[in-house]
Every structure is written in structure tokens, then in C-alpha cells.
Coordinates of C-alpha atoms and ligand atoms in Angstrom, one line a residue:
X59 CA 31.8 -64.1 -21.9
X60 CA 28.4 -62.6 -22.0
X61 CA 25.9 -63.4 -24.6
X62 CA 23.2 -61.3 -26.2
X63 CA 20.1 -61.0 -24.0
X64 CA 16.8 -59.1 -24.1
X65 CA 17.0 -55.6 -23.0
X66 CA 20.2 -55.6 -20.8
X67 CA 18.4 -53.8 -18.0
X68 CA 20.2 -55.8 -15.4
X69 CA 16.8 -56.8 -14.0
X70 CA 14.6 -59.9 -14.4
X71 CA 11.5 -61.4 -12.9
X72 CA 12.0 -64.0 -10.1
X73 CA 9.8 -65.7 -7.6
X74 CA 10.6 -64.3 -4.2
X75 CA 9.4 -63.8 -0.6
X76 CA 10.1 -61.3 2.2
X77 CA 8.8 -63.3 5.1
X78 CA 8.6 -67.0 5.9
X79 CA 5.2 -68.7 5.3
X80 CA 3.2 -70.9 3.1
X81 CA 2.9 -70.7 -0.8
X82 CA 0.7 -67.6 -0.4
X83 CA 3.8 -65.4 0.5
X84 CA 5.5 -66.1 -2.9
X85 CA 5.6 -63.2 -5.3
X86 CA 6.7 -62.9 -8.9
X87 CA 8.6 -59.6 -8.9
X88 CA 11.6 -57.7 -10.2
X89 CA 15.1 -58.9 -9.1
X90 CA 18.7 -58.2 -10.0
X91 CA 20.2 -60.4 -12.7
X92 CA 22.6 -63.1 -11.3
X93 CA 26.0 -63.6 -12.9
X94 CA 28.1 -66.7 -13.5
X95 CA 31.2 -66.9 -11.2
X96 CA 34.1 -69.3 -11.7
X97 CA 33.0 -72.7 -12.7
X98 CA 29.4 -71.6 -13.3
X99 CA 27.2 -70.8 -16.2
X100 CA 24.1 -68.5 -16.4
X101 CA 21.1 -69.7 -18.3
X102 CA 18.0 -68.1 -19.6
X103 CA 15.6 -70.4 -17.8
X104 CA 13.0 -72.3 -19.9
X105 CA 11.8 -74.4 -17.0
X106 CA 12.7 -75.0 -13.3
X107 CA 11.4 -77.7 -11.0
X108 CA 9.8 -77.6 -7.6
X109 CA 11.6 -79.7 -5.0
X110 CA 10.3 -80.3 -1.4
X111 CA 13.3 -78.3 -0.1
X112 CA 11.8 -75.2 -1.7
X113 CA 8.7 -75.2 0.5
X114 CA 10.7 -76.3 3.5
X115 CA 12.9 -73.2 3.1
X116 CA 9.9 -71.0 2.3
X117 CA 8.3 -72.1 5.6
X118 CA 11.3 -71.1 7.7
X119 CA 11.7 -74.7 8.9
X120 CA 15.3 -74.7 7.8
X121 CA 16.2 -71.2 9.2
X122 CA 17.2 -72.5 12.7
X123 CA 14.6 -70.1 14.2
X124 CA 16.3 -67.0 12.7
X125 CA 14.0 -64.4 11.0
X126 CA 14.5 -63.8 7.3
X127 CA 16.8 -61.0 6.4
X128 CA 16.4 -59.5 3.0
X129 CA 14.6 -61.2 0.1
X130 CA 14.4 -65.0 -0.3
X131 CA 14.7 -66.8 -3.6
X132 CA 14.0 -70.5 -4.3
X133 CA 14.8 -73.2 -6.8
X134 CA 17.7 -75.7 -7.1
X135 CA 17.5 -76.9 -10.7
X136 CA 16.5 -75.7 -14.1
X137 CA 16.9 -76.1 -17.9
X138 CA 17.6 -73.3 -20.3
X139 CA 20.0 -71.7 -22.8
X140 CA 23.5 -70.7 -21.7
X141 CA 23.8 -66.9 -22.0
X142 CA 26.9 -66.3 -19.8
X143 CA 29.9 -68.5 -19.1
X144 CA 32.0 -68.0 -16.0
X145 CA 35.8 -68.4 -15.9
X146 CA 37.2 -72.0 -15.8
X147 CA 34.3 -73.4 -17.8
X148 CA 35.4 -75.1 -21.1
X149 CA 32.7 -77.6 -22.0
X150 CA 29.7 -75.3 -22.9
X151 CA 29.3 -72.0 -24.8
X152 CA 26.7 -69.3 -25.1
X153 CA 23.7 -70.6 -26.9
X154 CA 24.0 -74.3 -25.7
X155 CA 20.9 -76.0 -24.3
X156 CA 21.6 -77.4 -20.8
X157 CA 20.0 -78.5 -17.6
X158 CA 21.4 -78.9 -14.1
X159 CA 21.6 -77.8 -10.6
X160 CA 22.0 -74.3 -9.2
X161 CA 20.4 -71.8 -6.8
X162 CA 17.5 -69.4 -7.2
X163 CA 16.4 -71.1 -10.3
X164 CA 12.7 -70.0 -10.0
X165 CA 13.6 -66.9 -12.1
X166 CA 14.1 -65.8 -15.7
X167 CA 17.9 -66.2 -15.4
X168 CA 19.7 -68.5 -13.1
X169 CA 23.3 -69.6 -12.3
X170 CA 24.1 -73.4 -12.5
X171 CA 27.0 -75.0 -10.7
X172 CA 26.7 -78.3 -12.5
X173 CA 25.0 -79.2 -15.8
X174 CA 24.8 -81.5 -18.8
X175 CA 23.7 -80.9 -22.3
X176 CA 20.0 -81.3 -22.9
X177 CA 19.3 -84.0 -25.5
X178 CA 17.4 -82.4 -28.3
X179 CA 14.6 -84.9 -28.0
X180 CA 13.9 -84.1 -24.3
X181 CA 11.4 -81.3 -23.3
X182 CA 12.7 -78.4 -21.3
X183 CA 10.3 -79.3 -18.5
X184 CA 11.6 -82.9 -18.3
X185 CA 15.2 -81.7 -18.4
X186 CA 14.5 -79.2 -15.6
X187 CA 12.9 -82.0 -13.5
X188 CA 16.0 -84.2 -13.9
X189 CA 18.5 -82.0 -12.0
X190 CA 18.0 -82.5 -8.3
X191 CA 16.1 -85.7 -8.7
X192 CA 18.7 -87.2 -11.0
X193 CA 21.7 -86.2 -8.9
X194 CA 20.0 -87.5 -5.7
X195 CA 19.1 -90.8 -7.3
X196 CA 22.6 -91.4 -8.7
X197 CA 24.1 -90.5 -5.3
X198 CA 21.8 -92.9 -3.5
X199 CA 22.3 -95.9 -5.8
X200 CA 26.1 -95.3 -5.8
X201 CA 26.3 -95.1 -2.0
X202 CA 24.2 -98.3 -1.8
X203 CA 26.5 -100.0 -4.4
X204 CA 23.4 -101.1 -6.4
X205 CA 24.4 -103.4 -9.2
X206 CA 23.0 -105.9 -11.8
X207 CA 21.1 -108.7 -10.2
X208 CA 20.4 -106.9 -6.9
X209 CA 16.9 -106.6 -5.6
X210 CA 16.3 -103.0 -4.3
X211 CA 13.3 -101.6 -2.4
X212 CA 12.6 -97.9 -3.1
X213 CA 10.3 -96.5 -0.4
X214 CA 8.5 -93.6 -2.1
X215 CA 9.0 -94.6 -5.7
X216 CA 6.4 -92.4 -7.5
X217 CA 7.7 -88.9 -6.6
X218 CA 10.6 -86.9 -8.0
X219 CA 13.6 -88.7 -6.6
X220 CA 11.9 -92.1 -6.4
X221 CA 10.7 -92.4 -10.0
X222 CA 14.2 -91.5 -11.3
X223 CA 15.8 -93.9 -8.8
X224 CA 13.5 -96.7 -9.9
X225 CA 14.4 -96.3 -13.6
X226 CA 18.2 -95.7 -12.9
X227 CA 18.3 -98.9 -10.8
X228 CA 16.5 -100.9 -13.6
X229 CA 19.0 -99.5 -16.1
X230 CA 21.8 -100.9 -13.9
X231 CA 20.2 -104.3 -14.1
X232 CA 18.6 -104.4 -10.7
X233 CA 15.1 -105.7 -9.8
X234 CA 13.1 -102.9 -8.2
X235 CA 10.3 -103.2 -5.7
X236 CA 8.8 -99.7 -5.0
X237 CA 6.1 -98.2 -2.8
X238 CA 3.4 -95.7 -3.4
X239 CA -0.2 -94.9 -2.5
X240 CA -3.0 -96.9 -4.2
X241 CA -3.3 -94.1 -6.7
X242 CA 0.3 -94.6 -8.0
X243 CA 0.5 -98.4 -8.2
X244 CA -0.1 -98.4 -12.0
X245 CA 2.4 -95.6 -12.4
X246 CA 5.1 -97.7 -10.6
X247 CA 4.3 -100.6 -12.9
X248 CA 4.5 -98.3 -15.9
X249 CA 8.1 -97.3 -15.0
X250 CA 9.1 -100.9 -14.4
X251 CA 8.9 -101.4 -10.7
X252 CA 7.1 -104.2 -8.8
X253 CA 4.6 -102.0 -6.8
X254 CA 3.6 -102.3 -3.2
X255 CA 1.4 -100.0 -1.1
X256 CA 3.2 -98.1 1.7
X257 CA 1.9 -97.8 5.3
X258 CA 1.5 -100.4 8.0
X259 CA 2.7 -103.9 7.0
X260 CA 4.8 -102.5 4.1
X261 CA 7.9 -104.7 5.0
X262 CA 5.8 -107.9 4.7
X263 CA 4.4 -106.8 1.4
X264 CA 8.0 -106.0 0.2
X265 CA 9.2 -109.5 1.3
X266 CA 6.3 -111.1 -0.5
X267 CA 6.8 -109.0 -3.7
X268 CA 10.5 -109.5 -3.8
X269 CA 10.3 -113.3 -3.2
X270 CA 14.0 -113.1 -2.4
X271 CA 16.5 -111.3 -0.2
X272 CA 16.3 -107.5 -0.5
X273 CA 19.9 -106.3 -1.1
X274 CA 19.4 -102.6 -0.5
X275 CA 16.7 -100.1 0.5
X276 CA 16.5 -96.5 -0.6
X277 CA 14.3 -94.7 1.9
X278 CA 13.2 -91.7 -0.2
X279 CA 10.1 -90.5 1.6
X280 CA 11.4 -90.9 5.2
X281 CA 7.9 -91.9 6.5
X282 CA 8.2 -95.7 7.2
X283 CA 9.6 -96.6 10.7
X284 CA 13.2 -97.3 10.1
X285 CA 13.2 -100.6 11.9
X286 CA 10.8 -102.0 9.3
X287 CA 13.2 -101.0 6.5
X288 CA 16.3 -102.4 8.3
X289 CA 14.4 -105.7 8.9
X290 CA 14.5 -106.2 5.1
X291 CA 18.2 -106.3 4.6
X292 CA 21.2 -108.2 5.8
X293 CA 22.6 -105.3 7.9
X294 CA 21.2 -101.8 8.7
X295 CA 23.8 -100.0 6.6
X296 CA 22.2 -101.5 3.5
X297 CA 19.4 -98.9 4.1
X298 CA 20.1 -95.3 2.9
X299 CA 17.8 -92.4 3.9
X300 CA 17.6 -88.9 2.4
X301 CA 14.7 -87.4 4.4
X302 CA 14.7 -89.3 7.7
X303 CA 18.1 -88.2 9.2
X304 CA 17.3 -89.9 12.5
X305 CA 17.7 -93.2 10.6
X306 CA 21.4 -93.0 11.4
X307 CA 20.5 -94.0 15.1
X308 CA 19.3 -97.4 13.8
X309 CA 22.5 -97.9 11.8
X310 CA 21.1 -96.8 8.5
X311 CA 23.1 -94.5 6.3
X312 CA 21.9 -91.0 5.5
X313 CA 23.0 -88.5 2.9
X314 CA 22.4 -84.8 2.4
X315 CA 24.6 -84.3 -0.6
X316 CA 27.9 -82.4 0.1
X317 CA 30.9 -84.6 -0.3
X318 CA 28.7 -87.5 -1.3
X319 CA 27.7 -85.7 -4.5
X320 CA 29.3 -86.1 -7.9
X321 CA 26.9 -83.8 -9.8
X322 CA 28.6 -83.6 -13.2
X323 CA 28.9 -87.4 -13.4
X324 CA 25.4 -87.9 -12.2
X325 CA 23.9 -85.4 -14.7
X326 CA 26.0 -87.1 -17.5
X327 CA 24.4 -90.4 -16.6
X328 CA 20.9 -88.8 -16.5
X329 CA 21.5 -87.3 -19.9
X330 CA 22.3 -90.7 -21.4
X331 CA 19.3 -92.3 -19.8
X332 CA 17.0 -89.5 -21.1
X333 CA 18.4 -89.7 -24.6
X334 CA 18.0 -93.5 -24.7
X335 CA 14.4 -93.2 -23.3
X336 CA 15.4 -95.4 -20.4
X337 CA 14.4 -92.5 -18.1
X338 CA 10.9 -91.0 -18.5
X339 CA 9.8 -88.3 -16.1
X340 CA 6.1 -87.4 -15.8
X341 CA 5.8 -83.7 -15.4
X342 CA 3.0 -81.3 -14.5
X343 CA 3.8 -77.7 -15.5
X344 CA 2.7 -74.4 -14.1
X345 CA 3.4 -70.8 -15.2
X346 CA 5.3 -68.7 -12.6
X347 CA 2.2 -66.9 -11.7
X348 CA 0.6 -70.2 -10.7
X349 CA 3.7 -71.3 -8.7
X350 CA 1.8 -71.3 -5.4
X351 CA -0.4 -74.0 -6.7
X352 CA 2.6 -76.2 -7.5
X353 CA 4.1 -75.5 -4.1
X354 CA 0.9 -76.5 -2.4
X355 CA 0.8 -79.8 -4.3
X356 CA 4.4 -80.5 -3.4
X357 CA 3.7 -79.7 0.3
X358 CA 0.8 -82.2 0.3
X359 CA 3.4 -84.9 -0.4
X360 CA 1.7 -87.0 -3.0
X361 CA 3.5 -85.9 -6.2
X362 CA 3.5 -88.2 -9.2
X363 CA 6.8 -87.5 -11.1
X364 CA 7.7 -83.8 -10.9
X365 CA 6.1 -80.3 -10.7
X366 CA 7.8 -77.9 -13.0
X367 CA 7.5 -74.1 -13.3
X368 CA 7.8 -72.2 -16.6
X369 CA 8.7 -68.5 -16.6
Ligands
NAP282 N1 19.0 -85.5 1.3 C1 19.0 -85.2 0.1 O1 20.0 -85.0 -0.6 C2 17.7 -85.0 -0.6 C3 17.6 -84.7 -2.0 C4 16.4 -84.6 -2.6 C5 15.2 -84.8 -1.8 N2 15.3 -85.0 -0.5 C6 14.1 -85.2 0.3 O2 13.6 -86.5 -0.1 C7 12.1 -86.5 0.1 C8 11.5 -86.9 -1.2 O3 11.8 -86.0 -2.2 P1 11.0 -86.0 -3.6 O4 11.5 -84.9 -4.4 O5 11.0 -87.4 -4.2 O6 9.5 -85.7 -3.1 P2 8.1 -85.8 -3.9 O7 8.3 -85.6 -5.4 O8 7.2 -84.8 -3.2 O9 7.6 -87.3 -3.7 C9 7.2 -87.7 -2.4 C10 6.7 -89.2 -2.6 O10 6.6 -89.7 -1.3 C11 5.5 -90.7 -1.4 N3 5.0 -90.9 0.0 C12 4.1 -90.2 0.7 N4 3.8 -90.8 1.8 C13 4.6 -91.9 1.9 C14 4.8 -92.9 2.9 N5 4.1 -92.9 4.0 N6 5.6 -93.9 2.6 C15 6.3 -94.0 1.4 N7 6.2 -93.0 0.5 C16 5.4 -92.0 0.7 C17 4.5 -90.1 -2.3 O11 3.8 -91.2 -2.9 P3 2.2 -91.1 -3.3 O12 2.1 -89.8 -4.2 O13 1.9 -92.3 -4.0 O14 1.5 -90.8 -1.9 C18 5.3 -89.2 -3.3 O15 5.4 -89.8 -4.5 C19 11.8 -85.0 0.5 O16 11.6 -85.0 1.9 C20 13.0 -84.2 0.1 O17 13.2 -83.0 0.8 C21 16.5 -85.1 0.1

């Protein structure tokens, strides 16, 4: 089922690159329209977020040393209006406002594999910011079995994934201690966490702030030596890492998505929290032609909330 769209030229504008490099190799240029396959929808993108994986891919760090063949596209989440519904999709129609996860979302049109309806009260940019971060936070808290009454430490609580995880854990009734730089201590307090500074001595500061046994640790940033994090909990498997995959050698758990993911359920939970104002995501927006600036900020590693691109 294909909905009405501007022109029907079969072409759109997308961010793209033809060689690996820094944000300076990104171009906004003409690209073929994508189409929704089975179990997918295509959206006219209103906003798409920048995730660290975008600049990691752009740099070639994830290519296994292979040169780029063809054109590269980026972006793993977006919000927009459904304009094409693939086979085996029954829950949304052309014209519905949705957000979710997909590929090549830094474009005027993008295909989503998982989605939820955007609550009318939520901005496009905020909804776009909630895709990857929301799914990752839900996955991490589920794998850690976080429940009401638990005390959780979230290492890297002010960024995309961390800020959602803080608020999702609070909504589940947990107490949350979270780390950030000095500049983001107030922000952590604002979203309901007990803030601590990261860096040397962080484990002692967490113990002092928690004043009780830490039940689970979500290592978001992957920068703290893993032994410091495992020292906080009853057994190493109570630490889950998403960026430090070597953490597994110390008995911590790691997750990269895949079979651990339940994206539709995760996005449904995120929608509820957004609609109830229990999840607030701070966003900084950039037009596509200023995307390189957003990529540079992401690469610097000190994002507060999320960086979002607007076509
Ligand atoms: N495995 C997966 O499925 C998965 C999914 C999503 C993301 N990730 C990865 O998870 C990581 C975080 O993603 P994100 O989207 O949350 O990134 P982000 O939005 O860029 O946030 C990064 C945060 O890390 C904090 N940070 C910087 N240095 C730190 C340190 N030494 N100790 C603790 N925190 C520190 C920063 O806090 P300040 O600003 O206060 O410095 C910043 O808020 C990335 O490496 C990303 O690729 C993995």
C-alpha cells in the first residue's frame, strides 16, 4: 500500500558518504527512495537521531579493515509519518505518526523495522531520540532484572541511553545512582538520579551515595575499569555492559542487541512513559546540512540527552 507523496520521482535527499572518515566526509545528496518490505513501514522522516554507532560506522572502525564499496548511509532511528506499509503489517496505516528503529534513517524517507505510535503531545525530535536509546535501555534493565526497590548504578547516565535508562528504572520503582561529568550533575538530579562524578574513585562515590547494597550496574559508557563496577555488586553478572565488550572476561554480561532485543515491546513501554511525562528527553536539533556538527559533538562523547537531525 503506497500513500501519496511529493513528486513521485523515486529520489530523495539523504546523508551519505563514499569513503570512510570523519564528519567532514558526510554529504547531503540525492539517493533512491527506500521501500517497505515484509513487516516494515516507510516513513516520511520528520526527525532522526544521531547515535554513537553512526560515527563509528562512518569512521570505518566497524568495517573489519575492508574498504567501503558503494555509498554508505547512516541512521538507526527516526520519527515520521507512515507513507508506505509493507506486507504483514496490520497495526499502522498510511498517515499515522510513528517513531522507531530502522536503517539509513538520516534521509527524507526511511524504512522502520519496529515502531510505536507517537503520542500527539510528544515532539518529533523527542520521539526520534527515543528509538535506539529506548530499546537499549529497556533491554538492559530487563536483562538485569531491575525491579521495584532495587538500587541501580547507571555509569554514563546523562547521554542518550543513560538518561532514558535512569527514568525507565525510576518508573519501575528502582533507586538510581548515575554518573556524569561535573557539567551534568544537575541534569542527572533533574531526571531523578542521585548524581556522582565518573572517573577515578567512582566506585567509592557510588557506595557512599547509595548507602546500601547496589543490586545492579548498567555500564553505558564503557569507560570505567570493569573491576570497579563488579566490586559494587554481589556477583559480576549483575553488571551489564553495552560498549565495553571485554567486560565479559571479568564475568560481566554484555549485549549488542540481536536475540536480546524485543523492540516492539520496548517501544510500546517508551511510548507509555513519554505520554505520561515519566520520560523526558533533552534534545539538541540540527538541520541535515549541519549534520557534521552533530556528529562531531557525538564523537566528543559528552552529549547531554540526544542529538537529533531534521531534514
Ligand atoms: N550494545 C548496544 O546494543 C548499544 C546500543 C546503544 C548504544 N551503545 C553504545 O553505548 C555507548 C553510549 O551510547 P549513548 O548513545 O548513550 O552515547 P552518548 O549519548 O554519546 O552519551 C555518552 C555519555 O557517556 C558519558 N561519559 C563520558 N565519559 C565517561 C566516563 N569516563 N565514565 C562514565 N560516563 C562517561 C558522557 O557523560 P558527560 O557528558 O557528563 O561527560 C555522556 O553523557 C556508545 O558507545 C554506544 O555506541 C551500545
